[in-house]
mmCIF file of C-alpha atoms and ligand atoms in Angstrom:
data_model
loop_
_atom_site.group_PDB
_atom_site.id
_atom_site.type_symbol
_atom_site.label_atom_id
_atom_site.label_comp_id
_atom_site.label_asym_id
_atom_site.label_seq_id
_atom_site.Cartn_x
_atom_site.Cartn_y
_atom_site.Cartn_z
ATOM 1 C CA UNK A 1156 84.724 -65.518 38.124
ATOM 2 C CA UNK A 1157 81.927 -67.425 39.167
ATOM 3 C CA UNK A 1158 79.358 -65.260 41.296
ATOM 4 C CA UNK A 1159 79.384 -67.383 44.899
ATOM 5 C CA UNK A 1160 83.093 -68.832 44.254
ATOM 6 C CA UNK A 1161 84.091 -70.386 47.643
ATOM 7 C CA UNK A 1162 80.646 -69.297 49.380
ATOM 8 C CA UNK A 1163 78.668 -71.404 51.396
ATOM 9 C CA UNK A 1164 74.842 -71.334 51.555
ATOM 10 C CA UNK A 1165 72.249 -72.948 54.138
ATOM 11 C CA UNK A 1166 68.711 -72.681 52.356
ATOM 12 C CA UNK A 1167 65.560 -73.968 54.460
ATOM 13 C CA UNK A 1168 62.604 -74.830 52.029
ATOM 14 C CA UNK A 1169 65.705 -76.359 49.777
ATOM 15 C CA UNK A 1170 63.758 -78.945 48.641
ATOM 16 C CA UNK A 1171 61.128 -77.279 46.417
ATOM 17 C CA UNK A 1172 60.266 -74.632 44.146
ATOM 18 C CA UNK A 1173 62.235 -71.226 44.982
ATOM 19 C CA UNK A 1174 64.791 -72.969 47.194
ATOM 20 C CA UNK A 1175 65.506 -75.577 45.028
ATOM 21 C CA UNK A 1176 65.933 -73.456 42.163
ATOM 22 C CA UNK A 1177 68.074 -71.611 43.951
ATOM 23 C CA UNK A 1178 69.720 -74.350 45.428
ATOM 24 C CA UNK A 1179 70.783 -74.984 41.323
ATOM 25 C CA UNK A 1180 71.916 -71.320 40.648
ATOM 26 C CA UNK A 1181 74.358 -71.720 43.778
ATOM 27 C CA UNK A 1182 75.483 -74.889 42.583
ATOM 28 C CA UNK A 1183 76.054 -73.200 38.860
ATOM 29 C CA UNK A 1184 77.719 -69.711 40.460
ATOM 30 C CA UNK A 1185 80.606 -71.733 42.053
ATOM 31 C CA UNK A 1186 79.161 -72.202 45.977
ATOM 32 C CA UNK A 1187 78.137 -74.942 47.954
ATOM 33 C CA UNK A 1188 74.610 -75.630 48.795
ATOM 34 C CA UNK A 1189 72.809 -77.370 52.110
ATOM 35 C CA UNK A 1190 69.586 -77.897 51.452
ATOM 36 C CA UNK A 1191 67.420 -78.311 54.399
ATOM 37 C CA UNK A 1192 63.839 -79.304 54.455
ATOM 38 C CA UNK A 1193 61.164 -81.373 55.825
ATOM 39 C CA UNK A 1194 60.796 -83.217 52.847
ATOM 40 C CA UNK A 1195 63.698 -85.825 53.199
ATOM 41 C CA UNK A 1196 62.506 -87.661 49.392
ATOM 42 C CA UNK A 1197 62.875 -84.732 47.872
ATOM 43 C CA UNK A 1198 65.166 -82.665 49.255
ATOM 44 C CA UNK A 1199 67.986 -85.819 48.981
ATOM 45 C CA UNK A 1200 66.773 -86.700 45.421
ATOM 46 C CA UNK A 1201 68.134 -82.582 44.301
ATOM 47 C CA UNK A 1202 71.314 -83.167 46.385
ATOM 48 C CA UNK A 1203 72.155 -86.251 44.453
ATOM 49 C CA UNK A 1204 71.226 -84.444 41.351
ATOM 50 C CA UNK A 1205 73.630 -81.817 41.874
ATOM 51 C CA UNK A 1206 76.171 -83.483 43.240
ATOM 52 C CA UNK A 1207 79.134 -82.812 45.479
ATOM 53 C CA UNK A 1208 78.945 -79.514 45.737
ATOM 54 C CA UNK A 1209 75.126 -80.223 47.387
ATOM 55 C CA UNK A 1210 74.341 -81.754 51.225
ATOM 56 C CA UNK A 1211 70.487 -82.325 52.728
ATOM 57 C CA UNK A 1212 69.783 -82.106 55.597
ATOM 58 C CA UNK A 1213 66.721 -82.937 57.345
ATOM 59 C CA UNK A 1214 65.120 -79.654 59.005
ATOM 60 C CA UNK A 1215 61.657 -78.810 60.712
ATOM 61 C CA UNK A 1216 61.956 -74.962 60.609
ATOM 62 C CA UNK A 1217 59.895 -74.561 63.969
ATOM 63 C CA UNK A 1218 61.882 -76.370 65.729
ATOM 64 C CA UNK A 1219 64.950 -74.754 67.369
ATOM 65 C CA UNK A 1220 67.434 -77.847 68.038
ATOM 66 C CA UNK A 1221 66.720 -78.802 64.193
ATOM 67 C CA UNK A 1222 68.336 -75.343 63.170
ATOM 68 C CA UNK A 1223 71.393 -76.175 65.999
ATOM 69 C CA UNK A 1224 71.521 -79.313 63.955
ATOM 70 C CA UNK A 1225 71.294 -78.152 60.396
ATOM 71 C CA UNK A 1226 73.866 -75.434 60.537
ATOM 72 C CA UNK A 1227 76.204 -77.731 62.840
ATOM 73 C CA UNK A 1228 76.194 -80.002 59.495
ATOM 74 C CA UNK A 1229 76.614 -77.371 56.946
ATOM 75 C CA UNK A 1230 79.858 -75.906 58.932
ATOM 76 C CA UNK A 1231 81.131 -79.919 58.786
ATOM 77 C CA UNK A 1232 80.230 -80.557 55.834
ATOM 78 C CA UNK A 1233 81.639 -77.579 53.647
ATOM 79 C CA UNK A 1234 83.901 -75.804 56.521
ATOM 80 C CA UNK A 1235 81.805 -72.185 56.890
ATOM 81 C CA UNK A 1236 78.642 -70.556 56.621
ATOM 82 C CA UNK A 1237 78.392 -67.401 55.017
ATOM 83 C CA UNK A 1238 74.475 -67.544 52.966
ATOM 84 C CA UNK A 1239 71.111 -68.069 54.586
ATOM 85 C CA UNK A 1240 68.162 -68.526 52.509
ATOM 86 C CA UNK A 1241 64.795 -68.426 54.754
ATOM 87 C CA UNK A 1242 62.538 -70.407 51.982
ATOM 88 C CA UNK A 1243 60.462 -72.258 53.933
ATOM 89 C CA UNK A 1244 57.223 -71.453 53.995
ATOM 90 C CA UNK A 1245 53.282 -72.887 53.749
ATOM 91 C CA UNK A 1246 50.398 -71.036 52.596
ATOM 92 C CA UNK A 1247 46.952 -71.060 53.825
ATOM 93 C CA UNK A 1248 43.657 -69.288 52.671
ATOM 94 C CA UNK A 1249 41.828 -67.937 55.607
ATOM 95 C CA UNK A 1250 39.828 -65.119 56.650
ATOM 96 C CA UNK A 1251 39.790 -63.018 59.675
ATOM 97 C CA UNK A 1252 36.508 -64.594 60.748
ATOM 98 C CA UNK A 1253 37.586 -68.570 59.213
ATOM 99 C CA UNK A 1254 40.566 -68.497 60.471
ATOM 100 C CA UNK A 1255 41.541 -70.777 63.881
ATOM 101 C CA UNK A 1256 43.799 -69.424 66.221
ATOM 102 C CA UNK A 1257 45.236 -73.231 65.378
ATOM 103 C CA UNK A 1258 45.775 -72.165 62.054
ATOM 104 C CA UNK A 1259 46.980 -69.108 62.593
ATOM 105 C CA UNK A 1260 49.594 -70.243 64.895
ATOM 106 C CA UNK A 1261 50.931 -73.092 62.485
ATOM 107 C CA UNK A 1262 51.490 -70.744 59.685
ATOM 108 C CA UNK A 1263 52.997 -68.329 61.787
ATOM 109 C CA UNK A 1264 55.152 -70.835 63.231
ATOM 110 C CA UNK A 1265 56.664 -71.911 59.930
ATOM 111 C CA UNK A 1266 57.091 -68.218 58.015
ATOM 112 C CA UNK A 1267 57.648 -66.062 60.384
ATOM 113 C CA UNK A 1268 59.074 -68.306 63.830
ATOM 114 C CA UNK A 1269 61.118 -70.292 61.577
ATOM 115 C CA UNK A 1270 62.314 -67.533 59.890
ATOM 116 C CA UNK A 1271 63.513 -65.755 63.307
ATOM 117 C CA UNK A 1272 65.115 -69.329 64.608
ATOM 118 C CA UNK A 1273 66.896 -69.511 61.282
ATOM 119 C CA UNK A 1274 68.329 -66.239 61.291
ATOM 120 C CA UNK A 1275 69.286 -66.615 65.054
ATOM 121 C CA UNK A 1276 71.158 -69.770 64.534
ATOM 122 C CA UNK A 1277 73.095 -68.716 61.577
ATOM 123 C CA UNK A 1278 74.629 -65.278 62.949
ATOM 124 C CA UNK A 1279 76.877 -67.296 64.997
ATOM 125 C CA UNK A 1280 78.966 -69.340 62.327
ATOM 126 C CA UNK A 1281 78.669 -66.586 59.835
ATOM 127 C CA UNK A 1282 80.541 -64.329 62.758
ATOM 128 C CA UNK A 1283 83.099 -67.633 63.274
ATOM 129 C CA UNK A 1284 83.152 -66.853 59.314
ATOM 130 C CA UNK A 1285 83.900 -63.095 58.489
ATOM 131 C CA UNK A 1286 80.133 -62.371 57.601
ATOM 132 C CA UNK A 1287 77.542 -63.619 55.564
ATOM 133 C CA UNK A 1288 74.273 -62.196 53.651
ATOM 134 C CA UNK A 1289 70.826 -63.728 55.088
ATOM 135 C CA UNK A 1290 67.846 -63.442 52.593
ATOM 136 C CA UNK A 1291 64.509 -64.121 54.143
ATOM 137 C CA UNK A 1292 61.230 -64.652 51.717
ATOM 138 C CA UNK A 1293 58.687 -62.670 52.523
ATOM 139 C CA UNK A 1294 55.938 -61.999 49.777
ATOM 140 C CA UNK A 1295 53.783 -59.283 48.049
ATOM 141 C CA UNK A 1296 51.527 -60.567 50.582
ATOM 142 C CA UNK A 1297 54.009 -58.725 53.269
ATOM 143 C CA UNK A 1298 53.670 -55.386 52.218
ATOM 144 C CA UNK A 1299 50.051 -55.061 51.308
ATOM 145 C CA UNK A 1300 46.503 -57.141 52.559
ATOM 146 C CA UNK A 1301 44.768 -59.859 50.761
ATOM 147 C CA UNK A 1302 41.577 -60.511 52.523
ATOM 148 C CA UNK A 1303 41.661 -64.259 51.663
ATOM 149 C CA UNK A 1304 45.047 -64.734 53.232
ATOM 150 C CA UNK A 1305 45.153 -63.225 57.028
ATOM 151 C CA UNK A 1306 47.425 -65.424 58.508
ATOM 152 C CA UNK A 1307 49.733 -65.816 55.736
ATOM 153 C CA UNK A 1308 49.522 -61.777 55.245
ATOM 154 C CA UNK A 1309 50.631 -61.648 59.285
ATOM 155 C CA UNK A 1310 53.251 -63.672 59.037
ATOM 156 C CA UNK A 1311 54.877 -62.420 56.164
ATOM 157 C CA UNK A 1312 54.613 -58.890 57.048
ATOM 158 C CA UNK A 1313 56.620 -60.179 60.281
ATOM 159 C CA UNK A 1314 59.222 -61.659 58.222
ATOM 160 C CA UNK A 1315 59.322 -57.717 56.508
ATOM 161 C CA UNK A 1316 60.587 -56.251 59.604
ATOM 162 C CA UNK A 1317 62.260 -58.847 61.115
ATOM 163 C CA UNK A 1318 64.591 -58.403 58.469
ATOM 164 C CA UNK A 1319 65.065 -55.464 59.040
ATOM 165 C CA UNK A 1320 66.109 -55.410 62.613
ATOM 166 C CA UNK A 1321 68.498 -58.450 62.237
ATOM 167 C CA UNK A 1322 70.075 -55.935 59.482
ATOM 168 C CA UNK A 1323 70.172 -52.976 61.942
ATOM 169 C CA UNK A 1324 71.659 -55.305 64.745
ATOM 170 C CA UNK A 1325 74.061 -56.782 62.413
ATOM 171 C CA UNK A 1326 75.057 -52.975 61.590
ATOM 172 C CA UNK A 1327 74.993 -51.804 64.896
ATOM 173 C CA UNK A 1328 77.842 -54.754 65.566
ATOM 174 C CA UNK A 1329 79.646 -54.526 62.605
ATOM 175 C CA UNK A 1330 79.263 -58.089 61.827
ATOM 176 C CA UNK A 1331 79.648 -57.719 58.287
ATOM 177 C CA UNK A 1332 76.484 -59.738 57.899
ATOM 178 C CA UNK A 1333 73.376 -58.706 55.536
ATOM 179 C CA UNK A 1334 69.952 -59.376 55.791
ATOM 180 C CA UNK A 1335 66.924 -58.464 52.724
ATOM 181 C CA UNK A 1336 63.913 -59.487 52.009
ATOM 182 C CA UNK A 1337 62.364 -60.652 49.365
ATOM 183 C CA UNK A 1338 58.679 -60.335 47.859
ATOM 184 C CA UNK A 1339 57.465 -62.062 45.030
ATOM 185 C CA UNK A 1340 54.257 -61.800 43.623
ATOM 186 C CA UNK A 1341 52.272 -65.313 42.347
ATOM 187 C CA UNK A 1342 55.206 -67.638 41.471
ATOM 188 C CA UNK A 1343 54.773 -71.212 39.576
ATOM 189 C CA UNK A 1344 55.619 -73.403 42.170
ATOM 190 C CA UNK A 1345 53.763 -76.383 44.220
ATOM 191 C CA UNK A 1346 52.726 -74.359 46.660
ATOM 192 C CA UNK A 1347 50.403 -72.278 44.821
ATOM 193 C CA UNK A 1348 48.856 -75.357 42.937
ATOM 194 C CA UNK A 1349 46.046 -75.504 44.281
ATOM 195 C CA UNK A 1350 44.921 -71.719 43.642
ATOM 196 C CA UNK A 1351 45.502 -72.848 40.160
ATOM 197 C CA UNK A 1352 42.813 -75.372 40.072
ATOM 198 C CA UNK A 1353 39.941 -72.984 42.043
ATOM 199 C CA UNK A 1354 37.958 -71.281 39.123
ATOM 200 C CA UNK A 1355 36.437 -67.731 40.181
ATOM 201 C CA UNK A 1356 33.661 -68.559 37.800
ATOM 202 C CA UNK A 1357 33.970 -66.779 34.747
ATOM 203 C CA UNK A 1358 38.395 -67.717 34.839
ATOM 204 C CA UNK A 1359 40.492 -70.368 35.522
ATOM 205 C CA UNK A 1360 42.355 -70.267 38.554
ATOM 206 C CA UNK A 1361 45.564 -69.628 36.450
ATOM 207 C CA UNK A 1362 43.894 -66.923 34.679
ATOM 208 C CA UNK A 1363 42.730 -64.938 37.238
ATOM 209 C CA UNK A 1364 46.327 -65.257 39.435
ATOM 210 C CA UNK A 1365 48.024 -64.037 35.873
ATOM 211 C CA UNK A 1366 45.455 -61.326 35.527
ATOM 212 C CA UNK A 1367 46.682 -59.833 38.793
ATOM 213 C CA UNK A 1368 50.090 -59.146 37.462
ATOM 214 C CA UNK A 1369 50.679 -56.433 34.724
ATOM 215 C CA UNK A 1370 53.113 -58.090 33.066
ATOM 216 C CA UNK A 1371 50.272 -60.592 32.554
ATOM 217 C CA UNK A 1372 51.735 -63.741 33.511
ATOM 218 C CA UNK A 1373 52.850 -65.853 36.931
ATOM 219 C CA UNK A 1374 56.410 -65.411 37.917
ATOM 220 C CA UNK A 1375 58.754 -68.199 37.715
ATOM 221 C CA UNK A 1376 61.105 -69.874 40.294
ATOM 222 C CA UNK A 1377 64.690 -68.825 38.795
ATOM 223 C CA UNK A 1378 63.502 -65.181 38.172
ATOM 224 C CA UNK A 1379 63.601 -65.131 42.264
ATOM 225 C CA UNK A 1380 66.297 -66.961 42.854
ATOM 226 C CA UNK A 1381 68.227 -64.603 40.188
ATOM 227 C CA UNK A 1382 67.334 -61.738 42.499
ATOM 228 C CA UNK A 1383 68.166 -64.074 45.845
ATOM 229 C CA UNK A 1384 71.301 -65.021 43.660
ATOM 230 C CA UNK A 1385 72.373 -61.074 44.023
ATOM 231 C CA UNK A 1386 71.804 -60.619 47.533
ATOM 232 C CA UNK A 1387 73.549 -63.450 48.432
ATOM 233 C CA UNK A 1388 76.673 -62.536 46.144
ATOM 234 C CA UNK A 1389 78.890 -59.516 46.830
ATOM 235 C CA UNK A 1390 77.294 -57.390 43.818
ATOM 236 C CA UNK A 1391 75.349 -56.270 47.053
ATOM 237 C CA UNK A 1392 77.297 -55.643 49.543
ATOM 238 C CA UNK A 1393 75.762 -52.029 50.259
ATOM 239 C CA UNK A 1394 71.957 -53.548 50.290
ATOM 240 C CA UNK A 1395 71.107 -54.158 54.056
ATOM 241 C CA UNK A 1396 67.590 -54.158 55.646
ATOM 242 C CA UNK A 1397 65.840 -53.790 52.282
ATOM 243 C CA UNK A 1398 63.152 -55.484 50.109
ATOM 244 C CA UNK A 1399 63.507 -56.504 46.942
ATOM 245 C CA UNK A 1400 60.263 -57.137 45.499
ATOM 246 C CA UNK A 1401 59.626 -59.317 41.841
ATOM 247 C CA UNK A 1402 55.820 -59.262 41.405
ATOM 248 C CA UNK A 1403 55.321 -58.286 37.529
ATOM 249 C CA UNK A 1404 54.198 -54.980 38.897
ATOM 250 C CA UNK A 1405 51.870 -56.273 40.863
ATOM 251 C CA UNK A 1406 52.379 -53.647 43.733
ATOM 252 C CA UNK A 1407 53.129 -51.185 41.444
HETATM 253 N N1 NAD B 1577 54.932 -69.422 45.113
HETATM 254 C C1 NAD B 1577 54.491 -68.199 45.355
HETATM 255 O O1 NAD B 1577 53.600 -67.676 44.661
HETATM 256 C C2 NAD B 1577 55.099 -67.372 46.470
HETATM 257 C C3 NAD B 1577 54.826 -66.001 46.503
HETATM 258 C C4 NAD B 1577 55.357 -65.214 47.505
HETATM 259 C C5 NAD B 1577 56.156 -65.800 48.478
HETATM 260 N N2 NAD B 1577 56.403 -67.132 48.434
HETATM 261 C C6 NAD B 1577 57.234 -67.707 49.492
HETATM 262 O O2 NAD B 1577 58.370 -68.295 48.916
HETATM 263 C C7 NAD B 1577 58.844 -69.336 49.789
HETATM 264 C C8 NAD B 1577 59.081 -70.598 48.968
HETATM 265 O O3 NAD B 1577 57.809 -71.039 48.482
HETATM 266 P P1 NAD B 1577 57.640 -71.923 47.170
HETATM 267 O O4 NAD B 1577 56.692 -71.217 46.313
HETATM 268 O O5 NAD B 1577 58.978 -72.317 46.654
HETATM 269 O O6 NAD B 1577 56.844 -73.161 47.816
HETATM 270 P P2 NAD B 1577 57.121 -74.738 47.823
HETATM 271 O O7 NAD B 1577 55.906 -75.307 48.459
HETATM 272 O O8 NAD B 1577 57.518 -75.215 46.477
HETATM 273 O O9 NAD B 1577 58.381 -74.896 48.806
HETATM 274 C C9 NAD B 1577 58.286 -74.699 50.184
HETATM 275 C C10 NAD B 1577 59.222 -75.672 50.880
HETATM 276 O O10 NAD B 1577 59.158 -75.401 52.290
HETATM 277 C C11 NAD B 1577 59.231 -76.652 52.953
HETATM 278 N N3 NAD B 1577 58.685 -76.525 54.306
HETATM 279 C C12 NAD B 1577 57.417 -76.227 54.675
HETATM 280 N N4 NAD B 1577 57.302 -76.263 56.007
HETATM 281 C C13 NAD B 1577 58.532 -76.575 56.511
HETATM 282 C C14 NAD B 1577 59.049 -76.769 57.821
HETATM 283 N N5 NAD B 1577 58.285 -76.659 58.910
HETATM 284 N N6 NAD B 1577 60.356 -77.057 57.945
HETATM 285 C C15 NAD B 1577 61.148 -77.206 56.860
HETATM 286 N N7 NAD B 1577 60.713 -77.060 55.593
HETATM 287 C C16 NAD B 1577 59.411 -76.754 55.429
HETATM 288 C C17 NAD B 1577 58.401 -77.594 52.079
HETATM 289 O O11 NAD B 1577 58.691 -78.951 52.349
HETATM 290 C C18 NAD B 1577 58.830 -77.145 50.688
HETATM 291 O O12 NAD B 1577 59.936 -77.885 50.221
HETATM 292 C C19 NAD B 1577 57.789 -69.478 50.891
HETATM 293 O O13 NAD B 1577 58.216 -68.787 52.035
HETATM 294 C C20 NAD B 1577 56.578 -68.796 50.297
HETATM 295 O O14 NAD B 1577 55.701 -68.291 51.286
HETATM 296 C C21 NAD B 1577 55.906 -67.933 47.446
#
């Protein structure tokens, strides 16, 4: 039977990299798949591509009417709501001392803000729908420092326990509703293109992110979305409030 059969799955940062791929494995496990991102080109072009059993819509994770909006849709659209996928997210190379409290507020607005807004709006219609299983993307970068990447490091170590409370609340309620995190370590995907072109010197960009990871190469997008893939599914329905972490041993 196919893994998501009759499941229906909202994914923010749909558009790109681990959402989209994602987006495909949901599609190929039997569910149905809103993909919602700011990137209207893209995000439509994948929902064409994969058919009827895919819907965009258009979503600015910050903002809290655009999540009313996006899961209104998804509940017309397909009937239910019973998957979350927080993917949205921008990274930013800063320093305590370089970074603007500008800065620091726009990518804490998208990774950790939007990730509160989209778990708030979802809880709802996945009560209206038995449960659900919400799987926010945090990063390696969430559990440990980098000291090239403070705000992105702050955010995502919000989105760590965040999780965790929306999973203790859900509990607490017996909603039947899950909610993990997930940390990858340096995954091929746009967002960390340009880290791939910045030589430290003596490497290539590529090199030296590979050299961080024992297993001695970047991660790639459907090796998260397999994990995101079982969190969403019910092969986990005793994982609440957990990370799940895919890094290559990096952390290790
Ligand atoms: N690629 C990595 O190495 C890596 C590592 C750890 C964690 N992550 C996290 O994984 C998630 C997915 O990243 P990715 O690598 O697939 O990147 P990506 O750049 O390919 O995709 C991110 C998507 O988020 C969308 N987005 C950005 N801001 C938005 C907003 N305000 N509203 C709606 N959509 C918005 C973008 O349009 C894009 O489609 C992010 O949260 C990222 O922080 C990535």
């Amino acid at each position: 039977m196919p893994r998501l059969e009759n499941k229906v799955v909202l994914l923010s940062g749909g558009a790109s990299g681990i959402g989209a791929e994602t987006a495909r494995q949901v599609v190929r496990e039997g569910g149905k798949a809103v993909l919602a991102d700011r990137d209207e080109t893209r995000g439509r072009a994948l929902a064409d591509e994969l058919g009827a059993a895919a819907h965009f819509v258009p979503l600015d994770v910050t903002q809290e009417a655009s999540w009313q909006a996006a899961v209104a849709a998804t509940v017309e659209t397909f009937g239910a709501l019973h998957g979350l996928l927080n993917a949205a997210g921008i990274g930013v190379r800063n320093s305590i001392e370089d970074c603007t409290l500008e800065e620091y507020r726009r990518v804490n607005d998208v990774n950790s803000l939007g990730t509160f807004l989209g778990c708030k709006t979802a809880i709802p219609a996945m009560k209206d729908a038995g449960g659900g299983s919400i799987v926010n993307i945090s990063s390696v970068l969430g559990l440990r420092g980098a000291a090239y990447a403070m705000a992105y490091c702050a955010s995502k170590g919000a989105v760590r326990t965040l999780t965790k409370n929306v999973a203790l609340h859900c509990a607490q309620m017996k909603y039947n509703i899950r909610c993990n995190s997930v940390h990858p370590g340096y995954i091929d995907t746009p967002m960390i293109a340009p880290r791939l072109e910045q030589s430290d010197g003596n490497r290539s960009g590529r090199q030296s992110l590979e050299d961080m990871h024992p297993l001695g190469r970047l991660g790639r997008a459907d090796e998260v979305a397999s994990m995101i893939l079982f969190l969403l599914s019910d092969e986990s329905t005793f994982s609440t409030g957990s990370e799940f972490v895919c890094d290559g041993g990096l952390t290790a």
